[in-house]
PDB file of C-alpha atoms in Angstrom:
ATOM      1  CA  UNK A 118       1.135   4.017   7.838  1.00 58.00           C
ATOM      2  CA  UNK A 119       0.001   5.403   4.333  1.00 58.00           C
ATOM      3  CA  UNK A 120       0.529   4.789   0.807  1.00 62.00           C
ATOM      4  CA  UNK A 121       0.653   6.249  -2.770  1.00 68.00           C
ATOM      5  CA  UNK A 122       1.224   5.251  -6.215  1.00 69.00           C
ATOM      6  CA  UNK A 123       1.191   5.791  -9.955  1.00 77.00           C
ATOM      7  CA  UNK A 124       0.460   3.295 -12.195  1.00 80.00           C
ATOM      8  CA  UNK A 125       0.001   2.112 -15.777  1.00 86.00           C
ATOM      9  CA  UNK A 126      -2.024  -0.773 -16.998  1.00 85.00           C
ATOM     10  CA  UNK A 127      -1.624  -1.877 -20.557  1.00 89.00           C
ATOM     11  CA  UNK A 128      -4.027  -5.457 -21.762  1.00 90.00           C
ATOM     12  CA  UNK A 129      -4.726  -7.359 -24.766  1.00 92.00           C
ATOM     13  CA  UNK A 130      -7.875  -9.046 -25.331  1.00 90.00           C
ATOM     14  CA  UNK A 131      -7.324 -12.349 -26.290  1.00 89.00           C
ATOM     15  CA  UNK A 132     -10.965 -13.195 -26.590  1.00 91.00           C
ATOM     16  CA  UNK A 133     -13.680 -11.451 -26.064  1.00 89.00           C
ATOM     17  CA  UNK A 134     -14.590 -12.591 -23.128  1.00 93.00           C
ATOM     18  CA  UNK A 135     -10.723 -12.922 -21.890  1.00 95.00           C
ATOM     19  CA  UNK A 136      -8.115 -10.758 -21.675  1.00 95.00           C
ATOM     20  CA  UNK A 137      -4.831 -10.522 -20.012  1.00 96.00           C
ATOM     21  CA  UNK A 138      -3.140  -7.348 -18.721  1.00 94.00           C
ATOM     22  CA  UNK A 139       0.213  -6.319 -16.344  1.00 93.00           C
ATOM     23  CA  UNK A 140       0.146  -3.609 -14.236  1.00 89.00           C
ATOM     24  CA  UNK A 141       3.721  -1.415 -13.305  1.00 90.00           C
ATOM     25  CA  UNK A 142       3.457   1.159 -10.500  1.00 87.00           C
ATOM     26  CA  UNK A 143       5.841   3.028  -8.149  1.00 85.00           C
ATOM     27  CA  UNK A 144       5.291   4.559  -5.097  1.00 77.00           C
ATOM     28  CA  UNK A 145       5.640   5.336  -1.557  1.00 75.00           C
ATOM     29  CA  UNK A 146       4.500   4.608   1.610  1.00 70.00           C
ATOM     30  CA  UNK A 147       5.462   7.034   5.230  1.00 70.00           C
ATOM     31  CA  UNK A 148       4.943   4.804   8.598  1.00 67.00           C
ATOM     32  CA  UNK A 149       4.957   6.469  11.976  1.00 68.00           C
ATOM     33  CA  UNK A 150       7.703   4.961  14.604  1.00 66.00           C
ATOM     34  CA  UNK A 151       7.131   5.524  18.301  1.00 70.00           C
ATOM     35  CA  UNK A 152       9.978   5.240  20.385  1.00 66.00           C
ATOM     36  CA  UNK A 153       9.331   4.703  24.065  1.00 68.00           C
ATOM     37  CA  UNK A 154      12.641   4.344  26.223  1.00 60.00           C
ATOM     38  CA  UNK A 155      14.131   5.753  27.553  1.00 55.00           C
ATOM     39  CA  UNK A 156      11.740   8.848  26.620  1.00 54.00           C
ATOM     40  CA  UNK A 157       8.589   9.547  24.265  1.00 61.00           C
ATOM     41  CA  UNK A 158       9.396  10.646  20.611  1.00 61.00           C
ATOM     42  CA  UNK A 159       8.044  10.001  17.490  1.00 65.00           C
ATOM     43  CA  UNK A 160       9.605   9.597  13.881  1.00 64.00           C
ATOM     44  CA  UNK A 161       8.754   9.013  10.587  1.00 67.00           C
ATOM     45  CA  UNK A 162      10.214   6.068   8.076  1.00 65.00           C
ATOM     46  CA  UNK A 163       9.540   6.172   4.305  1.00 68.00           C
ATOM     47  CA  UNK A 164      10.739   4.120   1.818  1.00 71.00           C
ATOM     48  CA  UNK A 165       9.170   3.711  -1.836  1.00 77.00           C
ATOM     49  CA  UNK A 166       8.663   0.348  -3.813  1.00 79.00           C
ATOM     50  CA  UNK A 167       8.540  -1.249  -7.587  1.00 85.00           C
ATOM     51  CA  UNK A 168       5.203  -3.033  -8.158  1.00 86.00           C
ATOM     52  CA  UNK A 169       4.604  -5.304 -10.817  1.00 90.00           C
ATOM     53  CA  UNK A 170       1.616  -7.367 -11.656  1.00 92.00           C
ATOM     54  CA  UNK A 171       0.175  -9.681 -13.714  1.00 94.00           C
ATOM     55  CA  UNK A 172      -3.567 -10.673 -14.230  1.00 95.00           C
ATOM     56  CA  UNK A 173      -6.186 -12.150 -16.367  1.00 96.00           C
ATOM     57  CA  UNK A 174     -10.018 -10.812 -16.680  1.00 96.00           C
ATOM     58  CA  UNK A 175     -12.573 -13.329 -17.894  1.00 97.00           C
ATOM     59  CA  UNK A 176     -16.027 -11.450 -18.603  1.00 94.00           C
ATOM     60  CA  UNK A 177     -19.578 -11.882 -19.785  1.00 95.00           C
ATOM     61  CA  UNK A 178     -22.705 -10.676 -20.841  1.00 94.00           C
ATOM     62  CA  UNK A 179     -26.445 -10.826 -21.619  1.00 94.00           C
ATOM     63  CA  UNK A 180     -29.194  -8.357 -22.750  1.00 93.00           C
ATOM     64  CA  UNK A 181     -27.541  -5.664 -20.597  1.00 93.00           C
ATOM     65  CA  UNK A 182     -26.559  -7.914 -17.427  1.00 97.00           C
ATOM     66  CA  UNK A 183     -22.914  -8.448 -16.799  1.00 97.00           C
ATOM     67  CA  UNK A 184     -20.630 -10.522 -14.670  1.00 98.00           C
ATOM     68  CA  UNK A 185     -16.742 -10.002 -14.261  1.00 97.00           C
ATOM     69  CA  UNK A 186     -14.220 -11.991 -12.527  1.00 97.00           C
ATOM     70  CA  UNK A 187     -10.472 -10.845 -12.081  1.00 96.00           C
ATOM     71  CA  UNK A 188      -7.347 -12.212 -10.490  1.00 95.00           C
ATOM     72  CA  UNK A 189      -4.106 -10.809 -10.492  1.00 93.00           C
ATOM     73  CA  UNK A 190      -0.814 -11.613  -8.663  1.00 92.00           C
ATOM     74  CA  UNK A 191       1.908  -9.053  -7.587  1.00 89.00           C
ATOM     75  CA  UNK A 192       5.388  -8.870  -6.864  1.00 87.00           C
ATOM     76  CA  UNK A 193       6.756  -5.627  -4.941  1.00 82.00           C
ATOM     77  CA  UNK A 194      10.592  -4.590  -4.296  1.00 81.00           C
ATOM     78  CA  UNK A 195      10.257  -2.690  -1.160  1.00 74.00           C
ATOM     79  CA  UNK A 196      13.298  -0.254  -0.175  1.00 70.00           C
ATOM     80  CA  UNK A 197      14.617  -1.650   3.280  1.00 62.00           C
ATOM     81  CA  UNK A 198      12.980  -4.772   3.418  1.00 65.00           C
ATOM     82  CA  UNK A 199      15.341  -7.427   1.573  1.00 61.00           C
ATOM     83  CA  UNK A 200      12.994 -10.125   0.240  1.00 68.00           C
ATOM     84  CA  UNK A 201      10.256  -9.297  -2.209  1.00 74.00           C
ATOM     85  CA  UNK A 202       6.358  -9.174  -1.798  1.00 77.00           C
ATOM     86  CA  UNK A 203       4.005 -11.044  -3.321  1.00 82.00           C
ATOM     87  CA  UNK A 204       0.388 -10.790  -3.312  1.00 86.00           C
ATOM     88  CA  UNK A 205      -2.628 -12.095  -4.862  1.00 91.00           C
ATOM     89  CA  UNK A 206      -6.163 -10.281  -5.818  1.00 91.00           C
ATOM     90  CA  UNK A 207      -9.500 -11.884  -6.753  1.00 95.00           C
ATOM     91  CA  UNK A 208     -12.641  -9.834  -7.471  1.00 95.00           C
ATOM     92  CA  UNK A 209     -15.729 -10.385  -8.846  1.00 97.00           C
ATOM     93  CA  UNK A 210     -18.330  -7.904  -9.833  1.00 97.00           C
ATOM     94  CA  UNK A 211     -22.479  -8.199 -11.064  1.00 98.00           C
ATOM     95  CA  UNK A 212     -23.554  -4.885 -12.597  1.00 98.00           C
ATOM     96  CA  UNK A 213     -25.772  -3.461 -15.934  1.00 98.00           C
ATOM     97  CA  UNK A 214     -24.917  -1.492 -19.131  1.00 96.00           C
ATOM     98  CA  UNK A 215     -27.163   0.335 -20.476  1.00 95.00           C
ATOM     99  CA  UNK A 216     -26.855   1.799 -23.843  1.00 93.00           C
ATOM    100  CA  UNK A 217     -29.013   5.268 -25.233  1.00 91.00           C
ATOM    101  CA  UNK A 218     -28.203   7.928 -27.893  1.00 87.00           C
ATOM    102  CA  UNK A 219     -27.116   7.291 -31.748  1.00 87.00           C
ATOM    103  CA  UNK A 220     -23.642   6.970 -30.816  1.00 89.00           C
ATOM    104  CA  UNK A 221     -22.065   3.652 -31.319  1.00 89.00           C
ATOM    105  CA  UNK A 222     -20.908   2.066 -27.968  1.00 89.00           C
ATOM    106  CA  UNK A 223     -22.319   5.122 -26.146  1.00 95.00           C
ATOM    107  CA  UNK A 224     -23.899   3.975 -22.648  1.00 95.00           C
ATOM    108  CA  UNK A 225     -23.472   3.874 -18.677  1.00 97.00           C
ATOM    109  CA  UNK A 226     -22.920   0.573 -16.312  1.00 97.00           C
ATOM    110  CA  UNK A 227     -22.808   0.133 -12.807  1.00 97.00           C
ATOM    111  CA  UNK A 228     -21.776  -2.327 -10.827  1.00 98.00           C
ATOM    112  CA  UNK A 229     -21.679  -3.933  -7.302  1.00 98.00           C
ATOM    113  CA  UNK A 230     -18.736  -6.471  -6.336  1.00 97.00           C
ATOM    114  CA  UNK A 231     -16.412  -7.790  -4.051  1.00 96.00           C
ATOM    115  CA  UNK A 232     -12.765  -8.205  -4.126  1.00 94.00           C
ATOM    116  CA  UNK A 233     -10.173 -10.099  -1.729  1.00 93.00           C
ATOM    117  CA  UNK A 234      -6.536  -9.455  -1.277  1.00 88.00           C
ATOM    118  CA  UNK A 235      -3.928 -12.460   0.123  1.00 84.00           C
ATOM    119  CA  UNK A 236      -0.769 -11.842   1.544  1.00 80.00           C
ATOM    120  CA  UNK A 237       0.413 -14.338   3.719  1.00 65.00           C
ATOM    121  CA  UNK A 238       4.313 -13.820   3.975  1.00 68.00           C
ATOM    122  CA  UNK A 239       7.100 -13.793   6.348  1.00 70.00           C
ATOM    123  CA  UNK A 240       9.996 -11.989   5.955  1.00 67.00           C
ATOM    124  CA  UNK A 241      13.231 -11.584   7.856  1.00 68.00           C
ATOM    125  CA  UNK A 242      16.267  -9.233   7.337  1.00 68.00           C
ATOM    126  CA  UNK A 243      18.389  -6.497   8.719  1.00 70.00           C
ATOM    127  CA  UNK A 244      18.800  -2.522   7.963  1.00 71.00           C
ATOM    128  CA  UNK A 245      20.991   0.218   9.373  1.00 74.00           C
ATOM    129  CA  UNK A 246      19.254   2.398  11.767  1.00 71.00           C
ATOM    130  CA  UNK A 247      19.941   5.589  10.163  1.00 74.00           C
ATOM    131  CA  UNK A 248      18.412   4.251   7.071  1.00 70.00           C
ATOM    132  CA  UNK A 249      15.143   3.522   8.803  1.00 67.00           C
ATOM    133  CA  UNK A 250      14.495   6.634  10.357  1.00 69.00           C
ATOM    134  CA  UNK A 251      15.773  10.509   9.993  1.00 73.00           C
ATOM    135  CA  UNK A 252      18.203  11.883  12.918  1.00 79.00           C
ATOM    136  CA  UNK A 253      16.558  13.081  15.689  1.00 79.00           C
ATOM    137  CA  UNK A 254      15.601  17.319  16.718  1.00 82.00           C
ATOM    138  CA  UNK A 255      17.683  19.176  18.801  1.00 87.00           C
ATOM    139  CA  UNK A 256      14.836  19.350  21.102  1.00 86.00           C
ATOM    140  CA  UNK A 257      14.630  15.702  21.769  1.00 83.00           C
ATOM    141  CA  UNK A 258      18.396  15.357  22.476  1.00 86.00           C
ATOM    142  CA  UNK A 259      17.961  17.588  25.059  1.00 88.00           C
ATOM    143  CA  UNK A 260      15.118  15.997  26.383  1.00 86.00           C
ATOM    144  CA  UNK A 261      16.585  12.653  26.432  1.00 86.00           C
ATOM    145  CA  UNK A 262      19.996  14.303  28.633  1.00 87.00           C
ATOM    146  CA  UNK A 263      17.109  15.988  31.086  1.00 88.00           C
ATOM    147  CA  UNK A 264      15.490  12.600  31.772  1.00 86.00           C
ATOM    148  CA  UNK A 265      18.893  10.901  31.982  1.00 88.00           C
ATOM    149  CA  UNK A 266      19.466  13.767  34.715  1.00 87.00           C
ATOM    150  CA  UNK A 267      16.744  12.398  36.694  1.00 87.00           C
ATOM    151  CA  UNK A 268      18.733   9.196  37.760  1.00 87.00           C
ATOM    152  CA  UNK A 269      21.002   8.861  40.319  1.00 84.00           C
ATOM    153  CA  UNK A 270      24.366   8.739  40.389  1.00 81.00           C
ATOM    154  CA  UNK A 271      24.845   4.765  41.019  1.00 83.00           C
ATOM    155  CA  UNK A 272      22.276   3.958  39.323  1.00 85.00           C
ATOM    156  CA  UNK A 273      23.250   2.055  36.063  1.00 85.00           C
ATOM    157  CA  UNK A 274      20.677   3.168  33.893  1.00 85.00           C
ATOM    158  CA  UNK A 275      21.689   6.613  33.967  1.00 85.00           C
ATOM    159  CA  UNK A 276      25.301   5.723  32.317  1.00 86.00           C
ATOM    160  CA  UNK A 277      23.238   4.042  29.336  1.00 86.00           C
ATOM    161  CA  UNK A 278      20.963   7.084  29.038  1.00 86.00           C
ATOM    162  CA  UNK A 279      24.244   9.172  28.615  1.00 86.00           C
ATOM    163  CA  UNK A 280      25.566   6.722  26.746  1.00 86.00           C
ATOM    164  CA  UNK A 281      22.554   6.788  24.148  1.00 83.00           C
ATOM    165  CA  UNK A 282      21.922  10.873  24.099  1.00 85.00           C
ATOM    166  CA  UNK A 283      25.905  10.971  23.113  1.00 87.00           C
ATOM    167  CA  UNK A 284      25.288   8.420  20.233  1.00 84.00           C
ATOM    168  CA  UNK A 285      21.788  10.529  19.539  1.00 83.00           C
ATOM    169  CA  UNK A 286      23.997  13.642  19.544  1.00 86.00           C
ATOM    170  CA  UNK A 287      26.664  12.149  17.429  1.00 85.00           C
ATOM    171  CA  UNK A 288      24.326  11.500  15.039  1.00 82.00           C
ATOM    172  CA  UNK A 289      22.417  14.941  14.692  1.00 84.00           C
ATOM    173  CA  UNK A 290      25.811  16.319  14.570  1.00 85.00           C
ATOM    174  CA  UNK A 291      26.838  13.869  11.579  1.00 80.00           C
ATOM    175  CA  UNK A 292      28.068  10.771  12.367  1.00 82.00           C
ATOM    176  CA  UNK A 293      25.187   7.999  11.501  1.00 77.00           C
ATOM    177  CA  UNK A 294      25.174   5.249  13.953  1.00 76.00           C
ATOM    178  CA  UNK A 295      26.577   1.848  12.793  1.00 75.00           C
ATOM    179  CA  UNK A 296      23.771   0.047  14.680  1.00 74.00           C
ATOM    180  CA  UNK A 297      21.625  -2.104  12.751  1.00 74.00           C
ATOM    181  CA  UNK A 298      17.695  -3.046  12.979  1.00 71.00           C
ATOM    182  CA  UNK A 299      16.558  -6.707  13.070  1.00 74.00           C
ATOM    183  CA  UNK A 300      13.433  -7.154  11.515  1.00 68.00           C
ATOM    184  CA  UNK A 301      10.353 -10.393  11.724  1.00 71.00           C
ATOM    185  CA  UNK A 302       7.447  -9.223   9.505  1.00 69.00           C
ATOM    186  CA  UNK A 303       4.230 -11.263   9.356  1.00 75.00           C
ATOM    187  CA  UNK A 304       2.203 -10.342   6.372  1.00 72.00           C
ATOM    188  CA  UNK A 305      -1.479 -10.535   6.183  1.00 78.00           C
ATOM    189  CA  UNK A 306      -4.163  -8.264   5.622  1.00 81.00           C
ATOM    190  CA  UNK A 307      -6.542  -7.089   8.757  1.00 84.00           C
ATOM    191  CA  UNK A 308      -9.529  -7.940   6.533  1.00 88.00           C
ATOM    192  CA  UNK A 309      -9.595  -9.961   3.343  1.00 90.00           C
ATOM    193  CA  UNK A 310     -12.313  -9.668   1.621  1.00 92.00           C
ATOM    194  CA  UNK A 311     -14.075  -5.964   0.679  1.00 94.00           C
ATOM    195  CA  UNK A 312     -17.119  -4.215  -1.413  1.00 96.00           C
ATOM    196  CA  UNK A 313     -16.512  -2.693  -4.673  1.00 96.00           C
ATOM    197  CA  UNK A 314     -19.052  -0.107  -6.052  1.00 97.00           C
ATOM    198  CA  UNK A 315     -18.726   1.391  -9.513  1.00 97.00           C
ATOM    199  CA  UNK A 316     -19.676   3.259 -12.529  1.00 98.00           C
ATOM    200  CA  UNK A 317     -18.864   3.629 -15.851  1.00 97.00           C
ATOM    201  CA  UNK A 318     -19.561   6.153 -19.286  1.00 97.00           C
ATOM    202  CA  UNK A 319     -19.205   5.227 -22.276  1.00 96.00           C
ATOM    203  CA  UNK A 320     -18.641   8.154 -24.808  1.00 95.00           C
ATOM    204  CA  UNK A 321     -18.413   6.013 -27.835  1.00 93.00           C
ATOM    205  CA  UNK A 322     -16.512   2.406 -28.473  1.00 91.00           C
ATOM    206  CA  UNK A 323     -13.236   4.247 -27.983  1.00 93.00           C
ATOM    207  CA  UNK A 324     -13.531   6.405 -24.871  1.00 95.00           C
ATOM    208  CA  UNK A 325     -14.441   5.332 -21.199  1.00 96.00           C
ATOM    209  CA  UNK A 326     -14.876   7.100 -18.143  1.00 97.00           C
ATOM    210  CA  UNK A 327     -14.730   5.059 -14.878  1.00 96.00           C
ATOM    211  CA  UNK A 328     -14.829   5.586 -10.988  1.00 97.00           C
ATOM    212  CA  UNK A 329     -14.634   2.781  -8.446  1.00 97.00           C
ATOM    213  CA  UNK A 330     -14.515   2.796  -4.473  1.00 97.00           C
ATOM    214  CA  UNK A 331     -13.418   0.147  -2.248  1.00 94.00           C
ATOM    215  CA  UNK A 332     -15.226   0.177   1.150  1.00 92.00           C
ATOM    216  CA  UNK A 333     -15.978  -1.744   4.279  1.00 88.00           C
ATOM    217  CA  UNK A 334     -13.888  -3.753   5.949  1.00 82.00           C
ATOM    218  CA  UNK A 335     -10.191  -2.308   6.974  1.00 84.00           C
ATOM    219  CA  UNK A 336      -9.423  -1.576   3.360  1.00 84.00           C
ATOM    220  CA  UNK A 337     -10.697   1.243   1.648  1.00 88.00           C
ATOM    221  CA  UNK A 338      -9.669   2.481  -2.243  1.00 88.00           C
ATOM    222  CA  UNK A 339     -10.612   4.746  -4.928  1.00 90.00           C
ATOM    223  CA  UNK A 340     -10.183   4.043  -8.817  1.00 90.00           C
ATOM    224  CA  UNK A 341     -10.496   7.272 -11.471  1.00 92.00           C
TER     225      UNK A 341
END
């Protein structure tokens, strides 16, 4: 499966070493399905999702030397899956700013971190087939009825592989199938914890230019 998303980030600095923010992004994510019986094909799913967050950034400083530590929780309405999904982010990051020019607030920082991701949910639900995954090709029918050909003529299976290339058909020819999907999801990332390694410019006290990756571990990002 992959992912993509647009998001927007406004924060107020309560402090100046605190400051809250909430984060609302869209997107959508395209997972693979592999069907195996009664023949090989493979399909695509997508649905898209509503992301909100909230978080809180404590940070502080000394001649140059920096330490940040973030947390943030999420909440995501996910098309096909009925319950929401939460999830909770932690990172913390050790880097140096270091100022040069007559500019006010003009400088570059880098930084090394590490950030860990929780989701520990089950869900449970139900969705129509045809809104999981497109009608099948033409091609695949037809490949289905020459497998079902293959069996013989007592042989039970072969009246359930007709029986399932006429629904198939029905479907590419208009008719959605009533059937129905039940789900059991167990939600948990491969890898919790991550690196972070970034950079920063400062133009002035008003405009910043940042870049951060994400890497090692299962989880891998990219912040512009």
């Amino acid at each position: 499966a992959h992912a993509n998303a647009l998001a927007i980030r406004p924060s107020f600095m309560l402090l100046p070493f605190l400051s809250f923010y909430t984060v609302i992004s869209s997107g959508n994510s395209v997972t693979e399905v592999n069907i195996t019986s009664p023949t090989n094909f493979t399909t695509k799913a997508a649905s898209g999702a509503f992301v909100v967050s909230l978080g809180a950034t404590a940070q502080f400083g000394y001649k140059g030397f920096f330490a940040v530590a973030d947390f943030n929780g999420s909440v995501a309405d996910v098309d096909r899956i009925s319950d929401l999904m939460g999830s909770n982010l932690l990172s913390f990051r050790l880097g140096y700013n270091y100022r040069f020019g007559a500019t006010a607030g003009r400088g570059v920082s880098f930084w090394l971190g590490s950030s860990g991701q929780v989701i520990g949910l089950d869900t449970n639900g139900s969705v129509k087939l045809a809104d999981v995954i497109p009608p099948p090709s033409q091609a695949t029918i037809d490949q289905i009825n020459a497998r079902c050909a293959e069996f013989r003529p007592n042989d039970p299976r072969g009246q359930a592989c007709q029986e399932f290339a006429g629904k198939l058909q029905d479907w590419r020819d208009g008719t959605a199938p009533a059937a129905s999907v039940q789900y059991s999801l167990k939600k948990k990332p491969k890898d919790v914890w991550n690196m972070l390694l970034g950079a920063q410019f400062a133009l002035n006290r008003y405009w910043y230019f940042r870049m951060e990756v994400g890497f090692l571990g299962s989880r891998t990002s990219f912040l512009a």
